Structure formats: structure tokens, C-alpha cells
Tab-separated table of C-alpha atoms in Angstrom:
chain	number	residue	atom	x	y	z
A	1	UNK	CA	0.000	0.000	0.000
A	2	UNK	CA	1.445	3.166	-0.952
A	3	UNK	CA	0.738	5.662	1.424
A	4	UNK	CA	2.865	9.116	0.732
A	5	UNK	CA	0.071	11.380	1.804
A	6	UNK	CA	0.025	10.201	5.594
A	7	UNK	CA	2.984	12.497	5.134
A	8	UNK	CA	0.537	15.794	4.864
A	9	UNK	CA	0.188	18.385	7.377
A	10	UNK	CA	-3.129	17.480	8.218
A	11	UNK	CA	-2.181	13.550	10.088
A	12	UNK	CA	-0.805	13.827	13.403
A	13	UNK	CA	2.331	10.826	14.455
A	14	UNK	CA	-0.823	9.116	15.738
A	15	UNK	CA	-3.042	9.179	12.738
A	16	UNK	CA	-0.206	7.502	10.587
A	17	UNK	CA	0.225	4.450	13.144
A	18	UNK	CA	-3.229	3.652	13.060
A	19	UNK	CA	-3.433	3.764	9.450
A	20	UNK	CA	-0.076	1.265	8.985
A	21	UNK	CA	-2.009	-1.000	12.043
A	22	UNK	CA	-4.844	-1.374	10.246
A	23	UNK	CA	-3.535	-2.090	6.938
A	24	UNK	CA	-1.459	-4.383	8.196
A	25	UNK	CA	-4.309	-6.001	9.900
A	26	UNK	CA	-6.632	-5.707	7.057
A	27	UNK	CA	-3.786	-7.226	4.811
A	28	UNK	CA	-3.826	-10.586	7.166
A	29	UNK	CA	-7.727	-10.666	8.048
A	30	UNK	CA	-10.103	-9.230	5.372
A	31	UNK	CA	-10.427	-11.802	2.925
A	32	UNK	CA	-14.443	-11.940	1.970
A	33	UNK	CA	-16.029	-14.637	0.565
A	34	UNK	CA	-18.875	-13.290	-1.932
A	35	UNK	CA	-20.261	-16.023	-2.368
A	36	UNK	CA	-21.667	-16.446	1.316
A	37	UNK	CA	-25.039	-15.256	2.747
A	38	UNK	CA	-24.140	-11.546	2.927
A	39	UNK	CA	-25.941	-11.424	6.710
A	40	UNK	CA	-23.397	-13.762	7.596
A	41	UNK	CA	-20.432	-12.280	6.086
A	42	UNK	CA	-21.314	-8.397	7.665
A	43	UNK	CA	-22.095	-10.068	10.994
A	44	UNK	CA	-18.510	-12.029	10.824
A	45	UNK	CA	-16.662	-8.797	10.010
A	46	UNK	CA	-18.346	-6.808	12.607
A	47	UNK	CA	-16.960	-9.326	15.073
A	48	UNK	CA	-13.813	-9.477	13.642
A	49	UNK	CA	-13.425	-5.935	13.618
A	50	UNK	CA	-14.967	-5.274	17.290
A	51	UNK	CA	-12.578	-8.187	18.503
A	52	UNK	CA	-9.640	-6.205	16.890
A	53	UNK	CA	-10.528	-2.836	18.903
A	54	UNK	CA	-11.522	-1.438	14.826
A	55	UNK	CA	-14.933	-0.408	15.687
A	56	UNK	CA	-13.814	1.915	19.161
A	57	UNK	CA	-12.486	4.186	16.025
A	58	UNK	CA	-16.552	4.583	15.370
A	59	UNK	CA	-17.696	5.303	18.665
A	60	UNK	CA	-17.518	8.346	21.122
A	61	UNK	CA	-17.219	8.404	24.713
A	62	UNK	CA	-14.319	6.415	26.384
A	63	UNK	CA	-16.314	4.990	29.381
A	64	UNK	CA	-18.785	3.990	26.834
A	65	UNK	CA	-15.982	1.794	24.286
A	66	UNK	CA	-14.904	4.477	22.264
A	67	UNK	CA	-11.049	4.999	21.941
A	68	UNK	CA	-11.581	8.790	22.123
A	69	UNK	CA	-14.167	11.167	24.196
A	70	UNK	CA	-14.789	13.101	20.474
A	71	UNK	CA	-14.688	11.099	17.475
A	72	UNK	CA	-11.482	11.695	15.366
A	73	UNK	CA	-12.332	12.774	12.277
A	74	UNK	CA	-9.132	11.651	10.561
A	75	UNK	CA	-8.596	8.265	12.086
A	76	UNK	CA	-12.614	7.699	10.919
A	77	UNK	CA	-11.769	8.656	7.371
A	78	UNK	CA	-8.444	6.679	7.715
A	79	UNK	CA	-10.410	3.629	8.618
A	80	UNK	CA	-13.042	3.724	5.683
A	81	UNK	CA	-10.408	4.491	3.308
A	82	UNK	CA	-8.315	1.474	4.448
A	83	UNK	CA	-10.647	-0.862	4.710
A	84	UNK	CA	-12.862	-0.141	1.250
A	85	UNK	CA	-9.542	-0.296	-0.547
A	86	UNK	CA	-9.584	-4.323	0.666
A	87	UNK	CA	-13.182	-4.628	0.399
A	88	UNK	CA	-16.461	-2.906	0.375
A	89	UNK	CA	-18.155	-4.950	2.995
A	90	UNK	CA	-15.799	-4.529	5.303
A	91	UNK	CA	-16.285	-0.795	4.826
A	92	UNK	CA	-19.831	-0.732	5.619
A	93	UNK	CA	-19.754	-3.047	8.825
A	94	UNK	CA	-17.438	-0.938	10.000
A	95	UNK	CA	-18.973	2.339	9.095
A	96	UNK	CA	-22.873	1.450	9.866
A	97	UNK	CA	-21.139	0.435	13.543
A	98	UNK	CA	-20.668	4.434	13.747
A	99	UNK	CA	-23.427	5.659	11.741
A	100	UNK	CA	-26.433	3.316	13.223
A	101	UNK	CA	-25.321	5.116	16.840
A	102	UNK	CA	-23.840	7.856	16.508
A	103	UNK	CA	-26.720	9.497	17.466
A	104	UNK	CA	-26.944	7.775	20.577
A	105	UNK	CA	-23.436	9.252	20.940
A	106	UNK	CA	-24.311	12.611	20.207
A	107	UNK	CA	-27.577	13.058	22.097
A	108	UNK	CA	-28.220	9.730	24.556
A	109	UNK	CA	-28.703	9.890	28.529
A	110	UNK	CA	-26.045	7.771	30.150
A	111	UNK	CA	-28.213	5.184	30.617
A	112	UNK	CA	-28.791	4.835	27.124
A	113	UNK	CA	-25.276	5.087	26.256
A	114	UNK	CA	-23.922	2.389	29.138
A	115	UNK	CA	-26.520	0.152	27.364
A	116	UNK	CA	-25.850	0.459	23.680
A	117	UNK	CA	-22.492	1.579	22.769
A	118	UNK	CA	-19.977	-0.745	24.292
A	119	UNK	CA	-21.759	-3.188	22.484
A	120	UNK	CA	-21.422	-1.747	19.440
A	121	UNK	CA	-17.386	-0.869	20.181
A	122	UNK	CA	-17.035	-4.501	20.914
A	123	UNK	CA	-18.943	-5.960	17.705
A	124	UNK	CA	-21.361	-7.365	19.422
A	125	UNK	CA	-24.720	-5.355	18.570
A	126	UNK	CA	-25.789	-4.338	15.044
A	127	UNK	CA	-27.469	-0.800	15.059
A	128	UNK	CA	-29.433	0.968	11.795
A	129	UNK	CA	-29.908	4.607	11.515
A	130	UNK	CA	-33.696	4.623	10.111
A	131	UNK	CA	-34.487	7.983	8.515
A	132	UNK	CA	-34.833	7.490	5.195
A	133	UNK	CA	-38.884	6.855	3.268
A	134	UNK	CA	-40.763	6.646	0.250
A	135	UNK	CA	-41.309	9.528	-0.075
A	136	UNK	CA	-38.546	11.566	1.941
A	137	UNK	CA	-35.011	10.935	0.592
A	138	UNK	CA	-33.091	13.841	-0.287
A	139	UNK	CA	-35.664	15.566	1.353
A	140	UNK	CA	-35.626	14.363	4.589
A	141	UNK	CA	-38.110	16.392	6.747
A	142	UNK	CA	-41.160	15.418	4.616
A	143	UNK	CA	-41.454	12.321	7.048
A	144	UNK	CA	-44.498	10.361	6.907
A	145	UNK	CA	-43.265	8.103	9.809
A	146	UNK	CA	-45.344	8.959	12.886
A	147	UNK	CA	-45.247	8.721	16.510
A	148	UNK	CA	-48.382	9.420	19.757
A	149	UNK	CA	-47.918	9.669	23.029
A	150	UNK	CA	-49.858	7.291	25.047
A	151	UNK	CA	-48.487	7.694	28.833
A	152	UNK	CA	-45.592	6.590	29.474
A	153	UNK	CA	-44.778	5.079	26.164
A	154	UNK	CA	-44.611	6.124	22.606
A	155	UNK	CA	-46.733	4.015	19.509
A	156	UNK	CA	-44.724	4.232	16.135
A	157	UNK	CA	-46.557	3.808	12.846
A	158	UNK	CA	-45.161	3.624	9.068
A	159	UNK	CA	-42.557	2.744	7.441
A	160	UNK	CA	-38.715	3.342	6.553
A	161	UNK	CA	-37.152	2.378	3.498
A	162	UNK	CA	-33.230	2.075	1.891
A	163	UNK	CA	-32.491	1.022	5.745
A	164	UNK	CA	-28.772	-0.414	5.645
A	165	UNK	CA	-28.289	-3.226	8.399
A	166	UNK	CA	-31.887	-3.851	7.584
A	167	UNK	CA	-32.657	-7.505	8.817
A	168	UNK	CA	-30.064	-7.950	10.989
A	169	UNK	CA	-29.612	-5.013	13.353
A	170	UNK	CA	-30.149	-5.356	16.935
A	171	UNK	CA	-31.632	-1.936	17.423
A	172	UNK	CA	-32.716	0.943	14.984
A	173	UNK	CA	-32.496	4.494	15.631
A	174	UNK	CA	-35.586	5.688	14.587
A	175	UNK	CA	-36.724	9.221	13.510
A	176	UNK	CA	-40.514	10.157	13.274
A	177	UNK	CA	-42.858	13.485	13.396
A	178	UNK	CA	-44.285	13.793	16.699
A	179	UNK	CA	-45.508	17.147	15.895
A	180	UNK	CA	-44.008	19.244	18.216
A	181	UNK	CA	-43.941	22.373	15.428
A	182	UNK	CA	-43.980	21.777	11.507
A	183	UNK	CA	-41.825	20.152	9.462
A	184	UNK	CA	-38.047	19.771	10.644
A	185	UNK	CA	-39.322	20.688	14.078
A	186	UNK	CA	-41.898	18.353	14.531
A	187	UNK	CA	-39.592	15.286	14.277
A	188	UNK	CA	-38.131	13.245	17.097
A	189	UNK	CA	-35.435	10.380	17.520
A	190	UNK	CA	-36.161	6.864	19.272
A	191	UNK	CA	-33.761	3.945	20.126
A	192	UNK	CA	-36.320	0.302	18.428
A	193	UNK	CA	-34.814	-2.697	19.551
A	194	UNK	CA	-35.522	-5.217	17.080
A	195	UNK	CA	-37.458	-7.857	19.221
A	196	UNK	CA	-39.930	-4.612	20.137
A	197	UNK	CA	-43.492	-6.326	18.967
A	198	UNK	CA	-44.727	-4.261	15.894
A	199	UNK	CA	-41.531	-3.686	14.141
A	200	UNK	CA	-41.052	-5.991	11.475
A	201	UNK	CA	-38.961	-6.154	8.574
A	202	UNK	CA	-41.068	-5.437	5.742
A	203	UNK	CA	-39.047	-6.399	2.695
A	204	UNK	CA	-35.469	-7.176	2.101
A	205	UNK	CA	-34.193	-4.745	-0.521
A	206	UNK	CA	-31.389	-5.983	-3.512
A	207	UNK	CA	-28.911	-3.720	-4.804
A	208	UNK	CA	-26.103	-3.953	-7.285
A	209	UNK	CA	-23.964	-4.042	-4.645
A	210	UNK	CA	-25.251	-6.531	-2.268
A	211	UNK	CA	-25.323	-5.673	1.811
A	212	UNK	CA	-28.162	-6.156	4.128
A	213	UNK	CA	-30.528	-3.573	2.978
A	214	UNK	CA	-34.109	-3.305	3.891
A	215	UNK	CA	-38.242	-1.498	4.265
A	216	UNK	CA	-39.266	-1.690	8.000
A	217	UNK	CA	-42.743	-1.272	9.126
A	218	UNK	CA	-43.712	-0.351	12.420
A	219	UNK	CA	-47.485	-1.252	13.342
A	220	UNK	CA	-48.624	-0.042	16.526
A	221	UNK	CA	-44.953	0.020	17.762
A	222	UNK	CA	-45.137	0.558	21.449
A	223	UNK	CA	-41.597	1.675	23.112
A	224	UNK	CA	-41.033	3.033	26.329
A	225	UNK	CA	-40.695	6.977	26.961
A	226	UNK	CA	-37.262	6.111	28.195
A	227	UNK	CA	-36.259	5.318	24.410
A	228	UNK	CA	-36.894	8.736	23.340
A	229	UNK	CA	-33.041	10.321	21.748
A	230	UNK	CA	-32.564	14.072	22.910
A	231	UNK	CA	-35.485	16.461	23.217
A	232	UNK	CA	-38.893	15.963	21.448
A	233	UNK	CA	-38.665	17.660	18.510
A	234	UNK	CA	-35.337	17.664	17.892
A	235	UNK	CA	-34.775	14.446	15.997
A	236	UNK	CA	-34.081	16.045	12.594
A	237	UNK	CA	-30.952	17.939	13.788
A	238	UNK	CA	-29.958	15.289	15.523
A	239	UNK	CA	-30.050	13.215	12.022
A	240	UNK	CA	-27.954	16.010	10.203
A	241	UNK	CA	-25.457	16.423	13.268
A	242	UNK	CA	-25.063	12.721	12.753
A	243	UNK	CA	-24.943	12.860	9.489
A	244	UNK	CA	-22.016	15.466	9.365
A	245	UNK	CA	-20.120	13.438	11.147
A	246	UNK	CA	-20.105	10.870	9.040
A	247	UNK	CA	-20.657	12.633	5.281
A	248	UNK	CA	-17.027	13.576	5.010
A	249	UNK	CA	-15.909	9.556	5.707
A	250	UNK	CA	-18.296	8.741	2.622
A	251	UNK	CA	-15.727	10.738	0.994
A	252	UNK	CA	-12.787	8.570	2.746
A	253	UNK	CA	-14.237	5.339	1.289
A	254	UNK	CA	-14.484	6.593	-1.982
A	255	UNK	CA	-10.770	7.137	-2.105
A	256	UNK	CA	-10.400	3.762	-0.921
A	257	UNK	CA	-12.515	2.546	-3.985
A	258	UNK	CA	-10.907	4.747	-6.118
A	259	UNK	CA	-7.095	3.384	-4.907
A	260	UNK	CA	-7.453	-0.105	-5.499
A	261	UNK	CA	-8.934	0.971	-8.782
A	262	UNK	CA	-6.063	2.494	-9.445
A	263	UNK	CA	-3.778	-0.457	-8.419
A	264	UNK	CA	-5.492	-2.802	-10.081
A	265	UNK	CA	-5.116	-0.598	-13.696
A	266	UNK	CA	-1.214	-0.197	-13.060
A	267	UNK	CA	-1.274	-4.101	-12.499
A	268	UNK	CA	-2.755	-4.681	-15.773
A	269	UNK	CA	-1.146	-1.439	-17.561
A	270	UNK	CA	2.598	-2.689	-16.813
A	271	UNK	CA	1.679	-6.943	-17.641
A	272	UNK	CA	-0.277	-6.669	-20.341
A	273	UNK	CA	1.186	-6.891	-24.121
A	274	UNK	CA	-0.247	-5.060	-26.918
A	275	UNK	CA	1.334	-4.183	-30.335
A	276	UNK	CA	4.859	-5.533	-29.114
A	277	UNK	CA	5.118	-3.913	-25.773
A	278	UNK	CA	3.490	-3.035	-22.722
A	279	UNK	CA	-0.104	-1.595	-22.566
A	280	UNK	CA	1.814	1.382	-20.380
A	281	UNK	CA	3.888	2.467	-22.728
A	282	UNK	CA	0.954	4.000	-25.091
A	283	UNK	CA	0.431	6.911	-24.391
A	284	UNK	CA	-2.994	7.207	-24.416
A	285	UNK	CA	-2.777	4.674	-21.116
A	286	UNK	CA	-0.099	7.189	-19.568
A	287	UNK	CA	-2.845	10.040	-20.021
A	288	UNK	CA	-5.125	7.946	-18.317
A	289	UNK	CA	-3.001	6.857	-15.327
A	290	UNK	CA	-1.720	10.485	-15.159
A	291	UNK	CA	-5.729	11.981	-14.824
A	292	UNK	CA	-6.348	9.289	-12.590
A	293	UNK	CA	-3.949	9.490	-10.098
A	294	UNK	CA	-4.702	13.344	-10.294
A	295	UNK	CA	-8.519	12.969	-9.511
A	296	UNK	CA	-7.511	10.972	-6.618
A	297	UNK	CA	-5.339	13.652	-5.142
A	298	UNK	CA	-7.229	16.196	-5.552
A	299	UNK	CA	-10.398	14.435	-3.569
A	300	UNK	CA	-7.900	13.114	-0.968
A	301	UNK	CA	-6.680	16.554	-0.405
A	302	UNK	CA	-10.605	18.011	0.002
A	303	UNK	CA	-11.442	15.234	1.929
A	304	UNK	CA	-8.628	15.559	4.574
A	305	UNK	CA	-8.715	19.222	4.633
A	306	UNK	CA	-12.558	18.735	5.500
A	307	UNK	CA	-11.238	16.318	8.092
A	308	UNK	CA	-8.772	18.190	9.380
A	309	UNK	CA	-11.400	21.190	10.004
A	310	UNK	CA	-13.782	19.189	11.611
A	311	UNK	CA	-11.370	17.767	14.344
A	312	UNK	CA	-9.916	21.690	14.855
A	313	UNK	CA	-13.708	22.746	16.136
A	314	UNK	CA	-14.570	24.201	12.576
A	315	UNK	CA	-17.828	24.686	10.528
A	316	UNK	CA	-17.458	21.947	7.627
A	317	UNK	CA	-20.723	22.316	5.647
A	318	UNK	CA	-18.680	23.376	2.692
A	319	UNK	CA	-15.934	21.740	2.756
A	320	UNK	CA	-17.423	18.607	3.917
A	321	UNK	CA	-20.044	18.782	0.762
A	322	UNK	CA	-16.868	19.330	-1.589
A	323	UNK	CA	-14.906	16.597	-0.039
A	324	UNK	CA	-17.944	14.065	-0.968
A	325	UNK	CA	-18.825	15.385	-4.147
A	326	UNK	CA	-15.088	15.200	-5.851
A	327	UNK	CA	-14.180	12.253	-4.062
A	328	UNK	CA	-17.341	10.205	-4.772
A	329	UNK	CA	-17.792	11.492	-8.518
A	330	UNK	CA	-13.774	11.511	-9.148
A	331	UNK	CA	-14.140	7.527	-7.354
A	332	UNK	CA	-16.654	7.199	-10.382
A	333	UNK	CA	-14.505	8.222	-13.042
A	334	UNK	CA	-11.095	6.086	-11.806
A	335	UNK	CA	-13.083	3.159	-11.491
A	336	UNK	CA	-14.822	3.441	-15.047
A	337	UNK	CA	-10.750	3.921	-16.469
A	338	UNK	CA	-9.716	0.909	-14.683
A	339	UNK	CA	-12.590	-0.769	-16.177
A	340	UNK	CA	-11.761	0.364	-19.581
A	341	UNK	CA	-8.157	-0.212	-19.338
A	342	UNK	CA	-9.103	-4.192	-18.177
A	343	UNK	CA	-11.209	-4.543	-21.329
A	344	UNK	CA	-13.182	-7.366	-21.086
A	345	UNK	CA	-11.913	-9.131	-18.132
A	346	UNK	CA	-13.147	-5.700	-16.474
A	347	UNK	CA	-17.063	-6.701	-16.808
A	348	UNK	CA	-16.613	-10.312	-15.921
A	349	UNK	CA	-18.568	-10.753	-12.633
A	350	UNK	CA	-16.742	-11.195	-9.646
A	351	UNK	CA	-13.248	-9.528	-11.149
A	352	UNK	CA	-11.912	-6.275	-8.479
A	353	UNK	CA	-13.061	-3.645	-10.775
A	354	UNK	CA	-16.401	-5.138	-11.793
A	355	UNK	CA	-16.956	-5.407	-8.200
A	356	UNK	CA	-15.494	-1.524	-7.632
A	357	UNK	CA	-18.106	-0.778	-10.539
A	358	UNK	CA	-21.074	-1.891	-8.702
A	359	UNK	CA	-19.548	-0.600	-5.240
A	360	UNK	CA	-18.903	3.282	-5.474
A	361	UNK	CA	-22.284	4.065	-7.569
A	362	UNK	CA	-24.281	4.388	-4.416
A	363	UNK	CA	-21.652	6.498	-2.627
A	364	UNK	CA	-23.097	9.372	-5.056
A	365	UNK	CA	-26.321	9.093	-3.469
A	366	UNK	CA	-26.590	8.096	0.385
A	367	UNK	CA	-25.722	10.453	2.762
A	368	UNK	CA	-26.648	13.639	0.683
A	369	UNK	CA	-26.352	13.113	-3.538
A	370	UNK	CA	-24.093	14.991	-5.615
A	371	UNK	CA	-26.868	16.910	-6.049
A	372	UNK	CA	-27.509	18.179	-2.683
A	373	UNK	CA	-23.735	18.940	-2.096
A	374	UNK	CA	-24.117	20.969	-5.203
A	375	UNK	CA	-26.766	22.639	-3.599
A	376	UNK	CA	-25.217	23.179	0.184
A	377	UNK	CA	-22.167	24.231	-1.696
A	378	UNK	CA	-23.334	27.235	-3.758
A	379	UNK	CA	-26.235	28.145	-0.952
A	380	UNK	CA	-23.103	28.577	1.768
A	381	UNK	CA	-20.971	30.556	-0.947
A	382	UNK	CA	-24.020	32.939	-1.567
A	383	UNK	CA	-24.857	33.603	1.981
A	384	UNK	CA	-21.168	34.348	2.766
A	385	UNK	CA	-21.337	36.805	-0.311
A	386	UNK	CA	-24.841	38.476	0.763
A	387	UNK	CA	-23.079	38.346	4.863
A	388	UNK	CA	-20.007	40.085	3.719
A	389	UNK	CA	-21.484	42.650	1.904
A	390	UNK	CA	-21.355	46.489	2.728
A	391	UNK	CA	-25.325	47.228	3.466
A	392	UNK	CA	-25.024	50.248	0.622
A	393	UNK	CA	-23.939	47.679	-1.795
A	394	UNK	CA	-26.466	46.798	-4.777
């Protein structure tokens, strides 16, 4: 693994150990068999990975299993970009680990904490993160998910959809309109465990690249008061604070798509003969390499830089919305090259790159599409110019 920019400004002596650790271990334990039951395999590597002291990287709060009281932005982003460079599974049961409660982490009583997140630090729980509908994707605050009162409990009704860990989380945190005020403040958050009698999984969900995905319905869903997350009302910032945390990692595995794409065309570029000598020395393949390796610079440097900020105390919305926009679209582009520069062999199912193929097209959707960063991006560029302003100014 060639790793010269764990030499930039923005990794601390720290950062770069973990990284080599984790390759290293990666290198020796990651080996995923496709073939298998996908439940099984994301349940094995979320074992492997909580054994291993991986998933504490995901987690905030020392007393509670984390390795850190704050998450570390960089040794996050360090993680996902290690471990989708060996495989994308491996990725996502380590990043839905951190995603599916990190808003427990963000907003949970003690209690709640002491009772969910060292089990999630030591691999041993499965969470989901359930805010996603029918009908409320990108926009996320037209919620149709609901959820009454009723004494000392709470009664959930609807449904969520697109809900990764789907089928074989152990809890779900859950975010529905209570009605508190409209729209984004009328939402709140709620910790489901999955044995809770009305939530059921629905329908599993296929996708190009497989991982347990799934619709959950929730019928009369009775859950105690006590598993209400932060203040009523306050779920959908709690969802985007969670969120933020984790958008700028999308970015980080991306990279790690994008690296092994790379690898894997240099591997064929400098073996394969054509027209008497290698398929490197045309030039048209040097172009190629040349744009690809740039595309994958210039998101790693956004993507650290947004990083970097975060762990430093500052406002990321921009950056954070470039880093996954180049990284993920650029991701798109070096795997399509490495694809092209394979030839055939590149769309034979099962090969690295056909796999990458099907991998990093979702990446431009969850967690915000390029489309949204487009549109957080040029919204926080024109308020700074309309702030900054002098008042006389047409």
C-alpha cells in the first residue's frame, strides 16, 4: 500500500500508526467470501473488527468503548479508506457500527449510552440509523413516519425504506414526526430494539452491490418513553449532526474505492502486451493513469482538509459537501478507467473492478447526492457573499 500522503500536514504521528495498524491487519484478516449469505459475512466482520478494537475508532465516549471522548475525524476517514480499498463490505460493517449510533453518541442519557455503545465498540450489537422513506429521501423532513404519546410510552406507525443493516440489526435508531412544530421541528429520535413487537422487517431490498438492505414497518410500535433520543422535537438535527459526522468519511471510502482501482489498472497497464510492448507504454494509457492518479489527489486533499477542520472545532458544511462530491464522482470516473483499461476481463462478474463498478455508484447518493452537495455548496458561498457585503452595496 502506498501511502505518501500520511505524510501531509493534516495527520498527526498518531493518525499515521493507526493507518499502517490497520492495513497491516486488514492485509492478514479481510479476505471476503462473496459467495456467502451476505448477513453472515457483515455479521462475521463486525466481530472481527470489534474483537480487533476497529470499531472503538466509530464510537464516542471512552467509558462507553470508544477509543476517544470526540470522534477523530481523521482516524474515521483513515479507517473507511483502508478498509474499502480491501473490500467494500468490510467498509460498511465498520462504518454502519458508527453511523447506526452515533446518534446515541451525540444526544443519549447515560443510561442509554452504558446500554448500547460498548456493544457496538465490541462488535457485538448491530445498530441501523432509520431515517430514510418513500417519499422523503433527499428531502428528509417530509417524514411520513409517525409517533403518539400514550403515557408513558410512545406508539410508532409507518414505514422506513433504503435502511442499511436492515434484517439484521439489533436496534434501529428511529426518527418520526411527533408534531411538536412543523416540518423539521416536529420530528423526534427513538432507540427500536428489534425484538420490540410491531416492528417488522417489511421487505429485504437488492442492490447492485449486495449488503443487508431493507423497508421496516412499524405497526402499533409501542416503546417506552425512556427510548426517546434528545429532546422531542429535535430528531431532525440530531439526524444532520449525525450525518455530518459521518458525510465527510463517505468521501474517505471513496478514495479507498478509487485506490485499489487504481492499483489494479497499473497491475494490468505494466503486464499486459499489446502491439509488441506493454499496454503502459501507449500513451494514451499514460494520459489515463496520469488523470487518474490526479482525480484521486485532488479528492484526498478536500477530503482531509474537510477532516482536518472538523477535528480543529470548525464549521465543515462546505468543505465537507466538496470533499464528498469530488471524491465520490472523481471515485466514479477512476473506477470506469480501470474498467476500460481491463477490457473485457473488467465486466466479468466477480473480477476487483467489476466489483469496484457496482460498489462506489451508491456512494453518489446516500448520505446527501451529488446533487444536494451541489446545492449546500453554492447556498453557503451565496450567503457568505450576501453576509459580507457592505449594506449600501447593490
Amino acid at each position: 500500500m502506498r501511502a505518501e500522503y500520511l505524510d501531509w500536514p493534516f495527520f498527526e504521528k498518531e493518525h499515521r500508526e493507526f493507518a499502517a495498524e490497520l492495513s497491516a491487519w486488514a492485509c492478514a484478516n479481510v479476505v471476503v467470501d462473496h459467495r456467502a449469505p451476505v448477513d453472515d459475512t457483515c455479521r462475521a466482520l463486525v466481530r472481527d473488527l470489534g474483537a480487533a478494537g476497529w470499531l472503538r475508532h466509530a464510537v464516542a465516549g471512552r467509558v462507553f468503548g470508544g477509543a476517544d471522548e470526540v470522534i477523530d475525524t481523521r482516524a474515521l476517514c483513515l479507517a473507511r479508506e483502508t478498509l474499502a480499498r480491501h473490500d467494500a463490505l468490510a467498509d460498511f460493517a465498520f462504518a454502519m457500527q458508527g453511523l447506526g449510533s452515533g446518534a446515541i453518541g451525540l444526544a443519549g442519557t447515560d443510561e442509554q449510552k452504558r446500554r448500547y455503545l460498548p456493544r457496538v465498540a465490541a462488535g457485538t450489537a448491530i445498530p441501523a440509523f432509520a431515517l430514510s422513506e418513500a417519499e422523503a429521501g433527499s428531502d428528509a423532513v417530509a417524514l411520513g413516519c409517525r409517533a403518539r404519546a400514550d403515557r408513558d410510552e410512545f406508539v410508532l406507525d409507518g414505514e422506513k425504506t433504503w435502511i442499511s443493516n436492515g434484517g439484521i440489526a439489533d436496534f434501529t435508531v428511529v426518527f418520526a414526526r411527533t408534531g411538536e412544530a412543523p416540518r423539521a421541528r416536529g420530528i423526534s429520535a427513538f432507540i427500536v430494539d428489534a425484538d420490540t413487537p410491531g416492528c417488522t422487517v417489511a421487505e429485504r431490498i437488492d442492490v447492485i452491490s449486495p449488503h443487508p438492505l431493507a423497508r421496516l414497518r412499524f405497526d402499533g410500535c409501542r416503546i417506552p418513553r425512556g427510548q426517546l433520543l434528545g429532546a422531542p422535537g429535535a430528531g431532525f438535527r440530531l439526524a444532520m449532526n449525525t450525518l455530518n459526522v459521518f458525510r465527510i468519511s463517505v468521501a474517505a471510502a471513496a478514495l479507498g474505492f478509487a485506490r485499489r482501482a487504481l492499483d489494479e489498472a497499473l497491475a494490468r497497464a505494466t503486464s499486459r502486451t499489446m502491439y509488441g510492448g506493454r499496454l503502459a507504454d501507449l500513451q494514451l494509457t499514460q494520459a489515463k493513469l496520469a488523470q487518474m492518479a490526479t482525480t484521486i489527489d485532488t479528492a484526498a486533499l478536500l477530503t482531509y482538509r474537510a477532516a482536518w477542520e472538523r477535528d480543529q472545532g470548525r464549521s465543515v458544511m462546505r468543505t465537507a459537501a466538496m470533499a464528498k462530491m469530488a471524491a465520490t464522482e472523481g471515485a466514479q470516473q477512476v473506477i470506469d478507467a480501470a474498467v476500460q483499461l481491463w477490457g473485457g476481463l473488467g465486466v466479468v462478474s466477480g473480477h476487483p473492478v467489476e466489483r469496484l463498478y457496482r460498489d462506489i455508484r451508491a456512494l453518489r447518493i446516500y448520505e446527501g447526492a451529488t446533487e444536494v452537495q451541489q446545492m449546500i455548496i453554492a447556498r453557503d458561498l451565496l450567503r457568505t457573499e450576501t453576509a459580507s457585503r457592505p449594506p449600501d452595496s447593490d
